[in-house]
XYZ file of C-alpha atoms in Angstrom:
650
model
C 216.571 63.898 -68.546
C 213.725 60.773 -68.918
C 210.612 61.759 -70.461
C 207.437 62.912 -67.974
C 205.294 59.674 -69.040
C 205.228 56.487 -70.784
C 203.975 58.119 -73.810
C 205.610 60.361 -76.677
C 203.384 63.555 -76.339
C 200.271 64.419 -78.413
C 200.631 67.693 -80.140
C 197.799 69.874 -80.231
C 197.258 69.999 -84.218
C 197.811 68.948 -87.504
C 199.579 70.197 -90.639
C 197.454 71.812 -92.808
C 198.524 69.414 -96.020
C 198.332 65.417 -95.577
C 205.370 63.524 -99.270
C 206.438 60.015 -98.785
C 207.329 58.881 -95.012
C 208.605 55.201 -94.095
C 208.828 53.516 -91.062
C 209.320 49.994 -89.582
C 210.269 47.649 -87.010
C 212.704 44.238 -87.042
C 212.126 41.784 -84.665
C 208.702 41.478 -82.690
C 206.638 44.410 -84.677
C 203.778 45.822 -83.523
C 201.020 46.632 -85.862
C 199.248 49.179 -83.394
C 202.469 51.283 -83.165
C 203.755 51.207 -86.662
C 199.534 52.911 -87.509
C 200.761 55.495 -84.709
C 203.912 56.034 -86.708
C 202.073 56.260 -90.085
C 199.718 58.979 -88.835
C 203.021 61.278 -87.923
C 203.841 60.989 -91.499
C 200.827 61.783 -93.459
C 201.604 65.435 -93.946
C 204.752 63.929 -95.684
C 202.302 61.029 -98.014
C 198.548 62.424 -99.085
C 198.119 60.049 -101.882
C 198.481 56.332 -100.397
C 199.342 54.421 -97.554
C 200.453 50.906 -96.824
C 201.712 48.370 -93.833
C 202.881 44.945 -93.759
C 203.870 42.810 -90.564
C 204.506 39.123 -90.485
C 207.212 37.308 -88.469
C 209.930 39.353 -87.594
C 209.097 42.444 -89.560
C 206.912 45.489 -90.333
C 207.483 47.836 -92.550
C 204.648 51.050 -93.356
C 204.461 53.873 -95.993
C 202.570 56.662 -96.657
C 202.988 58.305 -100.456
C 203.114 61.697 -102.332
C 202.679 60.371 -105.582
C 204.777 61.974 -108.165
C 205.324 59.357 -110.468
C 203.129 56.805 -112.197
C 200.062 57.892 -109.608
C 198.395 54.533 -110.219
C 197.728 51.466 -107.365
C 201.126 49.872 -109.021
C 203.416 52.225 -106.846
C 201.901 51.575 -103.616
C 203.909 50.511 -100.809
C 205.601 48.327 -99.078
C 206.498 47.339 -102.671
C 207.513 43.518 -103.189
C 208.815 40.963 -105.773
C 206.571 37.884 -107.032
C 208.250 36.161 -104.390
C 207.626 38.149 -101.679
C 210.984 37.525 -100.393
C 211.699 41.189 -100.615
C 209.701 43.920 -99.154
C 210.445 47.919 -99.595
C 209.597 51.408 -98.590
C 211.302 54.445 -99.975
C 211.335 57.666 -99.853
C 212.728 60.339 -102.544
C 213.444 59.919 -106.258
C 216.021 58.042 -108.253
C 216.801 60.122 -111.116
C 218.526 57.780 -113.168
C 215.791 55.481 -112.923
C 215.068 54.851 -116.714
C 218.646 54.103 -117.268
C 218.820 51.096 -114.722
C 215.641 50.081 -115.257
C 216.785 49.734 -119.549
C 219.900 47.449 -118.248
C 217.629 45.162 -115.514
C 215.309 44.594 -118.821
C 211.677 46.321 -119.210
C 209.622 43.454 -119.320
C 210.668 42.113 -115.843
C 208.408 45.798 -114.414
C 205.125 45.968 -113.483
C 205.287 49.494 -112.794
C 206.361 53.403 -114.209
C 207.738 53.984 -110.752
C 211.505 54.231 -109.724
C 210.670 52.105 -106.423
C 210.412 49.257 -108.417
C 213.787 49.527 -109.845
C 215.010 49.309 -106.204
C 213.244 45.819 -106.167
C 214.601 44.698 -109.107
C 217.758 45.918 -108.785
C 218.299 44.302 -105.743
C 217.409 40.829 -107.368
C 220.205 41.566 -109.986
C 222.821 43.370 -107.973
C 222.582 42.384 -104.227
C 222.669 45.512 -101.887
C 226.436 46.725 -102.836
C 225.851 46.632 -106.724
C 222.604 48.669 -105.994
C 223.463 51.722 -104.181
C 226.444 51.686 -106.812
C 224.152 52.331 -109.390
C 221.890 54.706 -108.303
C 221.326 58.210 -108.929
C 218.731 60.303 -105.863
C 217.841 61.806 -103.070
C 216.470 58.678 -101.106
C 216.097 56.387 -97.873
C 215.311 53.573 -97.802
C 214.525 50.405 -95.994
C 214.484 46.778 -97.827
C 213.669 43.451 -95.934
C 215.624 40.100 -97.497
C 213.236 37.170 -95.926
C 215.207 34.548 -96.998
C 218.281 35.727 -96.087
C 216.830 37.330 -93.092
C 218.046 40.522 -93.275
C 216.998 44.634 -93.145
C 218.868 46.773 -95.310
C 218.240 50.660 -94.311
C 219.899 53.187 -96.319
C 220.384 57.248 -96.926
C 221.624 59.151 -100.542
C 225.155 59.817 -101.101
C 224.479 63.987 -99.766
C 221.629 62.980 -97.094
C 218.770 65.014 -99.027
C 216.223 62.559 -97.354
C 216.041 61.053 -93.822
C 216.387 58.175 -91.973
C 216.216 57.890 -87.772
C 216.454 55.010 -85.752
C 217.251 53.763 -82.641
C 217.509 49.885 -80.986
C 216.434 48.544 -77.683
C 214.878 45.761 -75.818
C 215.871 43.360 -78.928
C 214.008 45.668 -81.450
C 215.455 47.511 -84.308
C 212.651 50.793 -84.879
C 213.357 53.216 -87.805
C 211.478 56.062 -89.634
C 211.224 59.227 -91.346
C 211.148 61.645 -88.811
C 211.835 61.931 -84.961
C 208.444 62.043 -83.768
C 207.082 58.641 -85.732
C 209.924 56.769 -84.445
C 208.980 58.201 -80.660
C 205.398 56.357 -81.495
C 207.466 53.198 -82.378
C 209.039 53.263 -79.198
C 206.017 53.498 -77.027
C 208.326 56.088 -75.220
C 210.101 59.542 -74.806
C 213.843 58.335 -74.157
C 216.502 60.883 -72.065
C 217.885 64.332 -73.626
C 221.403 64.333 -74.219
C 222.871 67.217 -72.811
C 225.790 67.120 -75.761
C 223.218 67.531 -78.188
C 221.825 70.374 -76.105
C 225.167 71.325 -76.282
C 225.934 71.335 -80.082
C 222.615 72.723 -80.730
C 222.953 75.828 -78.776
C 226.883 76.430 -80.050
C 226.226 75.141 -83.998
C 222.384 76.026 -84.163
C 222.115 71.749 -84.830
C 222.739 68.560 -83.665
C 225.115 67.053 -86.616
C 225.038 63.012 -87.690
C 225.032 60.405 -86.145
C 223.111 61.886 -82.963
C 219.704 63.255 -82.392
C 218.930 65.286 -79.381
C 217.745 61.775 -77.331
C 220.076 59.373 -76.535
C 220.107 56.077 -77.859
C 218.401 57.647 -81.517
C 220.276 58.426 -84.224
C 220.217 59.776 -87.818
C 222.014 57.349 -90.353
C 224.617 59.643 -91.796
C 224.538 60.463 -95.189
C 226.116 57.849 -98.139
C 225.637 55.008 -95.595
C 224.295 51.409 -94.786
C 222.768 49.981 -91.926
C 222.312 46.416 -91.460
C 220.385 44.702 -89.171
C 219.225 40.786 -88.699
C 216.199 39.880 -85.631
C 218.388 39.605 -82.379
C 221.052 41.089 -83.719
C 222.956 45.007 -83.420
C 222.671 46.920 -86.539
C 226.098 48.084 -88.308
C 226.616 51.293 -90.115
C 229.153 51.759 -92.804
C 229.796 54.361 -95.361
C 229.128 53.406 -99.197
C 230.449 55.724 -100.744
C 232.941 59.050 -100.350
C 233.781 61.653 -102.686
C 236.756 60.619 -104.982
C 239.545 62.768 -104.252
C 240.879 62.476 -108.208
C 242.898 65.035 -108.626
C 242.158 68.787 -110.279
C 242.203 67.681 -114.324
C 243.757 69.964 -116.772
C 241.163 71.583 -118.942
C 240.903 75.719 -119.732
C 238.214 77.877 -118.574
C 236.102 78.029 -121.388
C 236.198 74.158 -120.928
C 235.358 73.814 -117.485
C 232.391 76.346 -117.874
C 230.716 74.468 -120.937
C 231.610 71.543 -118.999
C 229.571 72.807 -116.137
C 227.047 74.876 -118.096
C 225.860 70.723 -119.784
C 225.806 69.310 -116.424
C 223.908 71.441 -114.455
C 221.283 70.929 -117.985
C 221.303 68.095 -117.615
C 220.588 67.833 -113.914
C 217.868 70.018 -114.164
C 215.997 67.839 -117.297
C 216.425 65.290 -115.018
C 214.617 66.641 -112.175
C 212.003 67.940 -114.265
C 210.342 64.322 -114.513
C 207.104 63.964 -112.923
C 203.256 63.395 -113.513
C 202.405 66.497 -111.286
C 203.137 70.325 -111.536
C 206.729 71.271 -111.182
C 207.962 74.537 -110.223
C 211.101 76.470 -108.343
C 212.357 79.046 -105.671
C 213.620 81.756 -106.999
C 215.785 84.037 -104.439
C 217.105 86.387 -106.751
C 220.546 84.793 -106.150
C 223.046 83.089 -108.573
C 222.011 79.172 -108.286
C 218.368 79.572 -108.312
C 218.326 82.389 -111.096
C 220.583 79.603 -112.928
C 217.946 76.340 -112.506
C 215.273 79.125 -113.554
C 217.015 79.975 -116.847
C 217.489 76.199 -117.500
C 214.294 75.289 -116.768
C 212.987 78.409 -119.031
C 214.477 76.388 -121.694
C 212.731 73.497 -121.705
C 209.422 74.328 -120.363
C 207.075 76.960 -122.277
C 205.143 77.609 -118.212
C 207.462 78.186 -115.574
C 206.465 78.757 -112.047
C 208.370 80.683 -109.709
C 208.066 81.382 -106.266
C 209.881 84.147 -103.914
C 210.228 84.892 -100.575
C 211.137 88.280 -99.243
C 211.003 90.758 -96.417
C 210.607 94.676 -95.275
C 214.001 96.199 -94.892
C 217.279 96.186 -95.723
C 218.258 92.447 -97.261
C 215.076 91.771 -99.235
C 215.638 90.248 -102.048
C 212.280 89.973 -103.945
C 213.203 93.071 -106.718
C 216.271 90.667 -108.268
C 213.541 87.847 -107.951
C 211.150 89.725 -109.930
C 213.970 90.880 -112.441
C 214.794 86.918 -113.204
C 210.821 85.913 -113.252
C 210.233 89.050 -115.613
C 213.651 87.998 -118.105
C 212.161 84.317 -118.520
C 208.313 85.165 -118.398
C 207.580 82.918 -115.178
C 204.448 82.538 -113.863
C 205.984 84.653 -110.726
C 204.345 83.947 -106.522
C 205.634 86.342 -104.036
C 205.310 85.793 -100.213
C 206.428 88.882 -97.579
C 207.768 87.753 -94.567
C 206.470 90.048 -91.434
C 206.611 89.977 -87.751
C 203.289 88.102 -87.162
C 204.665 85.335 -88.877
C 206.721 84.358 -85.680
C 203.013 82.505 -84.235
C 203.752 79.392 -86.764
C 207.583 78.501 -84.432
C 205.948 76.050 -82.669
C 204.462 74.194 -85.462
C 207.671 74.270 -87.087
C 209.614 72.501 -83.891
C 207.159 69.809 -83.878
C 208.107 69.253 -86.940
C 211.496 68.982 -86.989
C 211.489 66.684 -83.890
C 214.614 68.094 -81.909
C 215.767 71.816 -81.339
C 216.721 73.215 -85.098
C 218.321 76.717 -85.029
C 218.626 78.005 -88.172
C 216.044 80.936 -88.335
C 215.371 80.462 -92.341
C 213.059 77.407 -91.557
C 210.439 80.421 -91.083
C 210.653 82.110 -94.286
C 211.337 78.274 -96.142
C 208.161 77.146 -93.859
C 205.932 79.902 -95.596
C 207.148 79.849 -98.824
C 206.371 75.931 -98.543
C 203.054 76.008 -97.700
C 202.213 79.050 -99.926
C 204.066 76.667 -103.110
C 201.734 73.754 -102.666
C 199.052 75.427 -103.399
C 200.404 76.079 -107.051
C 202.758 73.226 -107.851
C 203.950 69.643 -105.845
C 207.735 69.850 -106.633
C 210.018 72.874 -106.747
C 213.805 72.385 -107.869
C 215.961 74.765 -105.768
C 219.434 76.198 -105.850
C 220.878 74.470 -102.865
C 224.869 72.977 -103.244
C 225.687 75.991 -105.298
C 227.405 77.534 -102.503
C 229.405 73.910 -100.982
C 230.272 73.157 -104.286
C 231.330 76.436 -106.438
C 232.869 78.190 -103.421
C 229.816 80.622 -102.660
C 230.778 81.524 -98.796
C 232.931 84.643 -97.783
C 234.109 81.900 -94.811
C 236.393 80.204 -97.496
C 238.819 83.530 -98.424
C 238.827 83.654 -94.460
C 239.539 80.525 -94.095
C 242.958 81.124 -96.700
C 244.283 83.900 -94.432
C 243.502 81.832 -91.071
C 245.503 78.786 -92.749
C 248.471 81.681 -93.704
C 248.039 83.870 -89.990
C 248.336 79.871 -88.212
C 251.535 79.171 -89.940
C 253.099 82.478 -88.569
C 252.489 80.739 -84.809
C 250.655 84.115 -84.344
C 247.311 83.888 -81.801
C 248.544 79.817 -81.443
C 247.491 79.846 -77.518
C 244.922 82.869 -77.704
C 241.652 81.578 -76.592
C 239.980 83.481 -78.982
C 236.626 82.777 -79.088
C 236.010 83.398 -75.578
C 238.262 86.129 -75.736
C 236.631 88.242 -78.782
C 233.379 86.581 -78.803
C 231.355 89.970 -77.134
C 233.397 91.998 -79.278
C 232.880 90.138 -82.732
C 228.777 90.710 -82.392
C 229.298 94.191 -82.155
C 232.026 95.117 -84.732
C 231.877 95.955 -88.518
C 235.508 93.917 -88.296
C 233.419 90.580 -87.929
C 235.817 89.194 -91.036
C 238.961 90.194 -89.038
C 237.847 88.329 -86.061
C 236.916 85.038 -88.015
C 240.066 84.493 -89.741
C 241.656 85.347 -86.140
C 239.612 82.729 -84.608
C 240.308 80.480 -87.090
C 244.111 80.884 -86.764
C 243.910 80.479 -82.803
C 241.913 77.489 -83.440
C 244.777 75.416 -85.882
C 243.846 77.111 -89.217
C 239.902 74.623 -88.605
C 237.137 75.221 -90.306
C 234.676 75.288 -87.673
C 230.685 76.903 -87.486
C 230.621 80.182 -86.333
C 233.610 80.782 -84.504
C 233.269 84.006 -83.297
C 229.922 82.721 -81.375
C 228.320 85.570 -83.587
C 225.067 83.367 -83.587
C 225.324 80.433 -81.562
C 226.755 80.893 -77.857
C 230.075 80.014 -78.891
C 232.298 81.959 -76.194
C 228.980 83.165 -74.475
C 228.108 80.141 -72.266
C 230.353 81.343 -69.545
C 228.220 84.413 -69.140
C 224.624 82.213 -68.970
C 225.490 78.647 -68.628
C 223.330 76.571 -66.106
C 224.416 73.898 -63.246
C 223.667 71.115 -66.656
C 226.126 72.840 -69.467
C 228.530 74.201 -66.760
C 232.476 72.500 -67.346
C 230.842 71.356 -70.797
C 233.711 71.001 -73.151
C 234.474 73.778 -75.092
C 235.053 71.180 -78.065
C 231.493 70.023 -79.735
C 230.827 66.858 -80.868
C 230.169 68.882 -84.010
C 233.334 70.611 -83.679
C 235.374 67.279 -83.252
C 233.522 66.115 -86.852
C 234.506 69.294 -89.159
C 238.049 68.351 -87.227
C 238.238 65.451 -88.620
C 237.089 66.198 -91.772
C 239.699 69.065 -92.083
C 242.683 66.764 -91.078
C 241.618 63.939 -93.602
C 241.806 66.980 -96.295
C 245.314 67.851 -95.191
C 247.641 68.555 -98.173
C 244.852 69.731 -100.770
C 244.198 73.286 -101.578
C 242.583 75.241 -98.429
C 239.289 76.007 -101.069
C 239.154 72.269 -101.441
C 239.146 71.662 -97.920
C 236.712 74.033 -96.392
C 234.607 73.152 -99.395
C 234.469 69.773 -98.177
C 233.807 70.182 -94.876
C 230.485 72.176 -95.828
C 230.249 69.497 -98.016
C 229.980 66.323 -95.455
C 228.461 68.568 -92.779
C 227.004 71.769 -92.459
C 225.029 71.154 -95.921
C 223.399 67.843 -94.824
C 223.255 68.872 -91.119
C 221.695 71.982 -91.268
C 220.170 73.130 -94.951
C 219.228 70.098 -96.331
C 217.339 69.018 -93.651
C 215.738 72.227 -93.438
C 215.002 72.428 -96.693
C 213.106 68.945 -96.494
C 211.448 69.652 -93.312
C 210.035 72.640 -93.963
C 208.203 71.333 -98.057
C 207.565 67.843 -96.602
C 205.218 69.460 -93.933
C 203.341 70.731 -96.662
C 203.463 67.711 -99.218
C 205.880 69.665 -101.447
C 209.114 67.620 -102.882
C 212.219 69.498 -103.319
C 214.631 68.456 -105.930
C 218.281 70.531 -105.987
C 220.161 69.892 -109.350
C 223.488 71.588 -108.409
C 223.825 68.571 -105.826
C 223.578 65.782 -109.019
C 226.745 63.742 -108.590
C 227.932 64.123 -111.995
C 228.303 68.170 -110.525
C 229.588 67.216 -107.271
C 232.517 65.145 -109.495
C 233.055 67.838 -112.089
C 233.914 70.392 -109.142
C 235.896 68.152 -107.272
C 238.169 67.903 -110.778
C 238.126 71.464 -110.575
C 241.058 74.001 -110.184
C 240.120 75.698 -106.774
C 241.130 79.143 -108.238
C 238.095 78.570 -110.447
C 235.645 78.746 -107.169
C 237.634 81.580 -105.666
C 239.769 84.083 -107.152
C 241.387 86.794 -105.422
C 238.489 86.509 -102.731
C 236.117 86.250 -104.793
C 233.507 83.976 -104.398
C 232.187 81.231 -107.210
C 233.975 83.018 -109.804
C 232.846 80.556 -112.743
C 229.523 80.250 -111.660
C 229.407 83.753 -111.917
C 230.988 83.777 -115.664
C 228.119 81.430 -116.218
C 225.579 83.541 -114.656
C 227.228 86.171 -116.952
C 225.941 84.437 -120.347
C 222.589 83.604 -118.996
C 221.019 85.914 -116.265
C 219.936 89.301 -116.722
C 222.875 92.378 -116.573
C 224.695 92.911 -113.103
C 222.972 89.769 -111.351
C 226.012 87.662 -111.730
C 228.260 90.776 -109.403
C 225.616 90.737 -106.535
C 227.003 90.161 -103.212
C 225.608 87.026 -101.398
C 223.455 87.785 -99.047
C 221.723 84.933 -97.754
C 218.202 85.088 -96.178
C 218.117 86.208 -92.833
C 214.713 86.939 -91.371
C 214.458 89.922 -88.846
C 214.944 87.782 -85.461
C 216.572 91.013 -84.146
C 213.122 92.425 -84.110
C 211.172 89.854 -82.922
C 212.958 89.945 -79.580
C 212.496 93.954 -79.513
C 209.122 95.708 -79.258
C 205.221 94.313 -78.998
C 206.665 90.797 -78.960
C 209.076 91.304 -76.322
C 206.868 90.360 -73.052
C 205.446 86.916 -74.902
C 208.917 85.703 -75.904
C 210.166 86.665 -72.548
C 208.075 84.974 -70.461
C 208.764 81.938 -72.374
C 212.509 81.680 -72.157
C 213.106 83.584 -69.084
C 209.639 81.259 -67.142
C 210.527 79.408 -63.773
C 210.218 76.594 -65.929
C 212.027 77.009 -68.918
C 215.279 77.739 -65.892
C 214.513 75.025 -63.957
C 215.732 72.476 -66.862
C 219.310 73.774 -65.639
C 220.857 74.710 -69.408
C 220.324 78.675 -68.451
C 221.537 80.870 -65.526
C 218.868 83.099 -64.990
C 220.876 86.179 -64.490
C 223.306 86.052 -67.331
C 220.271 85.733 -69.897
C 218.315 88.052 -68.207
C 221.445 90.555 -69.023
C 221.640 89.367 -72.461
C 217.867 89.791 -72.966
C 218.059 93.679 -71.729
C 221.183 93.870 -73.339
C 219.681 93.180 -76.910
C 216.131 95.278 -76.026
C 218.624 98.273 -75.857
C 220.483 97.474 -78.842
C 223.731 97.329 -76.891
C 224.194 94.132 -78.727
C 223.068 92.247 -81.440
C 221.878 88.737 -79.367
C 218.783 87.968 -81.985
C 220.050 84.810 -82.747
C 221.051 83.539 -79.492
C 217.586 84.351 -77.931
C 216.089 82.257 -80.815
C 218.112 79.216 -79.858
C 216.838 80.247 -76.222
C 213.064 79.898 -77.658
C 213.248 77.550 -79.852
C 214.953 74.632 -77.048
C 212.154 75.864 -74.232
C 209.328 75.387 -77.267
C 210.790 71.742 -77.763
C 210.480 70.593 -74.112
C 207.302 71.906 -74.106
C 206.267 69.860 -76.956
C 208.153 67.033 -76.664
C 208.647 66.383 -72.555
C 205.988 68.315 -71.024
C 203.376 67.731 -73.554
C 200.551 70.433 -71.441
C 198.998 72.229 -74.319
C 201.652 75.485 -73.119
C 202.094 76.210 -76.607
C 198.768 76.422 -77.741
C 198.707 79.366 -75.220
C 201.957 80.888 -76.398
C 200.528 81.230 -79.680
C 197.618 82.765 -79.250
C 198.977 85.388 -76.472
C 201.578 85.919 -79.407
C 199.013 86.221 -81.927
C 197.177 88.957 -79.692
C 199.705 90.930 -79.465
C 200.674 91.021 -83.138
């Protein structure tokens, strides 16, 4: 579906805060577009902001300082020379090593960008991204050789979008810069409409427009003026074998990595602080951080009801003295959605951007970088979806349920029962013993599109894009451990896909870096040397993270249940709310795009205001996709009405 103009639309506000952003253009840049660009990333870069553009490049930057805030770590950053030219975005936490073997006296600078210049001089591009240690993306510029050099971290923590055409190579930060670099709203893909609406989000390499793409994570593109840009991966996680050590070992082992990760994310010239759920992996970065910081500042979100974790919060914050924040999450809260999909730049469905949204912008008012417990759970075994995933591998050897279509089959039945663990590991077996998101279609519309699929997603596969990846990811595992493989899927998809980009959307809006220690690659290497009956025992879930959490957390925190933090979505489509949401999703409009048949979500809507069935979730993607064309193709100002008709009735 083209774009309704020549333009990419002009949202109807800014964020309230002005954390690094890049963007650029190879062959025939244009200056006027790349300032477009940089003005969709100065919620992400307060501090500075730079462009260059001469011959067949440009290249623009706008920077949260967090280290060395002097004029030496503006960007694009360059060598004597000024053959090479760089913009970056994220942290390399190794920094002081690399820049002690390049030789101090060759910097100019305290900053870690710098050792991205120099290490390029030394190492060339391969001996580089060998070396370091981050969360980053980057783009370099080689003018004698003539050649762009764009590049993502080994876990894809930060971004990096781009898309070709016309004999121009245009990258950036986020979605909507790069739509300002191409002058243009391209067509939706209806597959990515597709994956979002079954997996909640459109996975690497595609974006919900065809012809852009996200650079996967742990890979290089490489583009020369004229000429199409290659991608290849850099790196992969070693598959090394599980090394013979004892239990005590492996948790002293882990207990000095995950210290060290944490001193090393400490580093910064600005205030440094950290989410505290109340889980595990946060509760564990809190109690490391208590030990080398005197002040620590904690922040918690939380909610009315059953679920709400902010009393185990408080019982961490009160064991280490924290300086402790609290946010509540409550029904009004829903008015910020639209905000929150112009952000993200393509339908996102995972509900938790709301609560990490507030919790963002209430954290920047106290501290510029929180550390965070994310990885804990892809790397330790933290999912009840990886016992099920053991007894779908056993029930698909019997040849039991081997033709059953099951998600269509149970789908309905799964969102209703208590038995929703019984009906995974059955869809699981039906489907090969994969390891696939949400089976069941107990969030996404997985098994439900036949009851509201429009004339556009009608005969759509039944096979996502994003289905076909965790595929192949499974099959490439075959003949390890079924722990080891499931953890590796979540690994190389659903982490980078869905919370890590969350997780950077949501602070960046607010100037706010987010630094996650469990995901240090010194961890990530430990746990793949791991025994897998040390991440789940007996079904039970990151069993020596939890013998950790024994030794350092306060008393019966290291037995809680996972919970996870889901917001009350049920309620927001139930109630006050009700008529505002409905009108949106259920509009002439909004069914007129062709993805919906009217009647079957018009049953699904009075289904769930009766509580017949549980279809929170699915309404959200419902909202959340109508929200985005209204933004992003219709670009009328709709959604400025939406929220305040949603604020009056609040």
């Amino acid at each position: 579906m083209a774009g309704r103009g020549p333009s990419p639309p002009r949202l109807g506000w800014t964020a309230d805060a002005i954390m690094c952003g890049i963007a650029g253009q190879v062959g025939r840049p244009c200056r006027e577009a790349l300032e477009r660009a940089l003005q969709k990333l100065l919620h992400r870069g307060p501090d500075q902001r730079g462009t260059y553009v001469a011959g067949d490049v440009g290249l623009a930057h706008t920077r949260l300082a967090v280290l060395d805030l002097s004029e030496d770590g503006r960007q694009p950053m360059t060598d004597e020379s000024g053959r090479i030219r760089v913009v970056f975005n994220g942290e390399i936490y190794n920094h002081r090593e690399l820049r002690n073997e390049l030789g101090p006296a060759r910097f100019r600078s305290r900053t870690d960008t710098e050792v991205l210049v120099r290490g390029y001089e030394t190492w060339g591009i391969d001996g580089l991204l060998r070396r370091i240690r981050g969360m980053f993306a980057f783009g370099l510029w080689d003018e004698r050789d003539r050649t762009f050099y764009g590049a993502r971290d080994h876990l894809g923590k930060k971004p990096f979008v781009y898309a070709q055409r016309d004999g121009r190579f245009s990258f950036a930060s986020t979605i909507p810069a790069l739509l300002e670099l191409l002058g243009t709203v391209p067509s939706v893909s209806t597959d990515s409409v597709l994956d979002f609406l079954v997996n909640t989000y459109i996975p690497a390499p595609w974006t919900i427009f065809e012809g852009v793409y996200k650079l996967p994570p742990a890979s290089l593109l490489v583009v020369r003026p004229g000429e199409v840009a290659t991608v290849e991966r850099y790196w992969t996680p070693a598959n090394t074998g599980h090394r013979v050590r004892s239990e005590e070992e492996y948790l002293e082992a882990v207990a000095e990595k995950l210290a060290e990760a944490v001193d090393r994310r400490l580093e910064a010239d600005v205030p440094v602080g950290a989410f505290l759920s109340g889980g595990i992996d946060s509760s564990l970065v809190v109690a490391l951080m208590a030990e080398k910081r005197s002040r620590v500042v904690t922040l918690s979100m939380g909610f009315e009801g059953k679920g709400n974790e902010l009393p185990f919060a408080r019982a961490v914050a009160r064991h280490f003295g924290t300086v402790h924040h609290e946010q509540t999450l409550d029904l009004n809260d829903l008015g910020v959605l639209p905000e929150i999909v112009s952000h993200f730049g393509e339908p996102f469905g995972d509900h938790a951007a709301v609560p990490n949204w507030i919790i963002a912008k209430a954290a920047r008012s106290h501290v510029t970088v929180v550390l965070t417990g994310d990885g804990g759970d892809e790397l330790f075994g933290g999912y009840l979806s990886y016992p099920a995933a053991r007894v779908a591998e056993l029930v698909h050897r019997t040849r039991v349920l081997r033709h059953v279509d099951i998600p269509d089959a149970i789908s309905a039945w799964a969102a209703t029962t208590p038995l929703r663990k019984v009906a995974r590991v059955a869809a699981m077996a039906a489907a090969g013993g994969r390891y696939r998101i949400d089976i069941t279609g107990t969030r996404g519309f997985r098994g439900w599109l036949r009851h509201a699929a429009g004339p556009r997603l009608r005969g759509a596969a039944a096979i996502t894009r994003c289905d076909v990846r965790r595929d192949e990811l499974w099959m490439k595992t075959e003949g390890r451990h079924w722990v080891d493989r499931a953890l590796e899927v979540d690994l190389l998809s659903l982490l980078p896909d869905d919370f890590l980009t969350k997780v950077d959307v949501t602070t960046m809006a607010h100037a706010l870096e987010a630094r996650s220690p469990f995901l240090d690659l010194d961890i990530v290497d430990l746990t793949r040397r791991m025994p897998p009956e040390l991440k789940v025992r007996w079904g039970r879930t990151k069993y020596l993270l939890r013998k950790l959490a024994e030794r350092r957390l306060p008393k019966g925190l290291s037995s809680r249940t996972k919970q996870g933090f889901s917001p009350p979505t049920a309620e927001w489509f139930r109630g006050d709310r009700e008529p505002a949401l409905r009108n949106i999703v259920l509009s002439n409009r909004a069914l007129e795009r062709g993805f919906f048949h009217g009647d079957g979500l018009r049953k699904m809507w009075t289904e769930h205001r009766l509580a017949r069935c549980d279809h929170g979730q699915r309404l959200w993607l419902t909202l959340v996709l109508e929200l985005w064309f209204r933004i992003f193709i219709d670009g009328d100002g709709d959604v400025a009405e939406w929220m305040r008709a949603e604020r009056a009735v609040a």
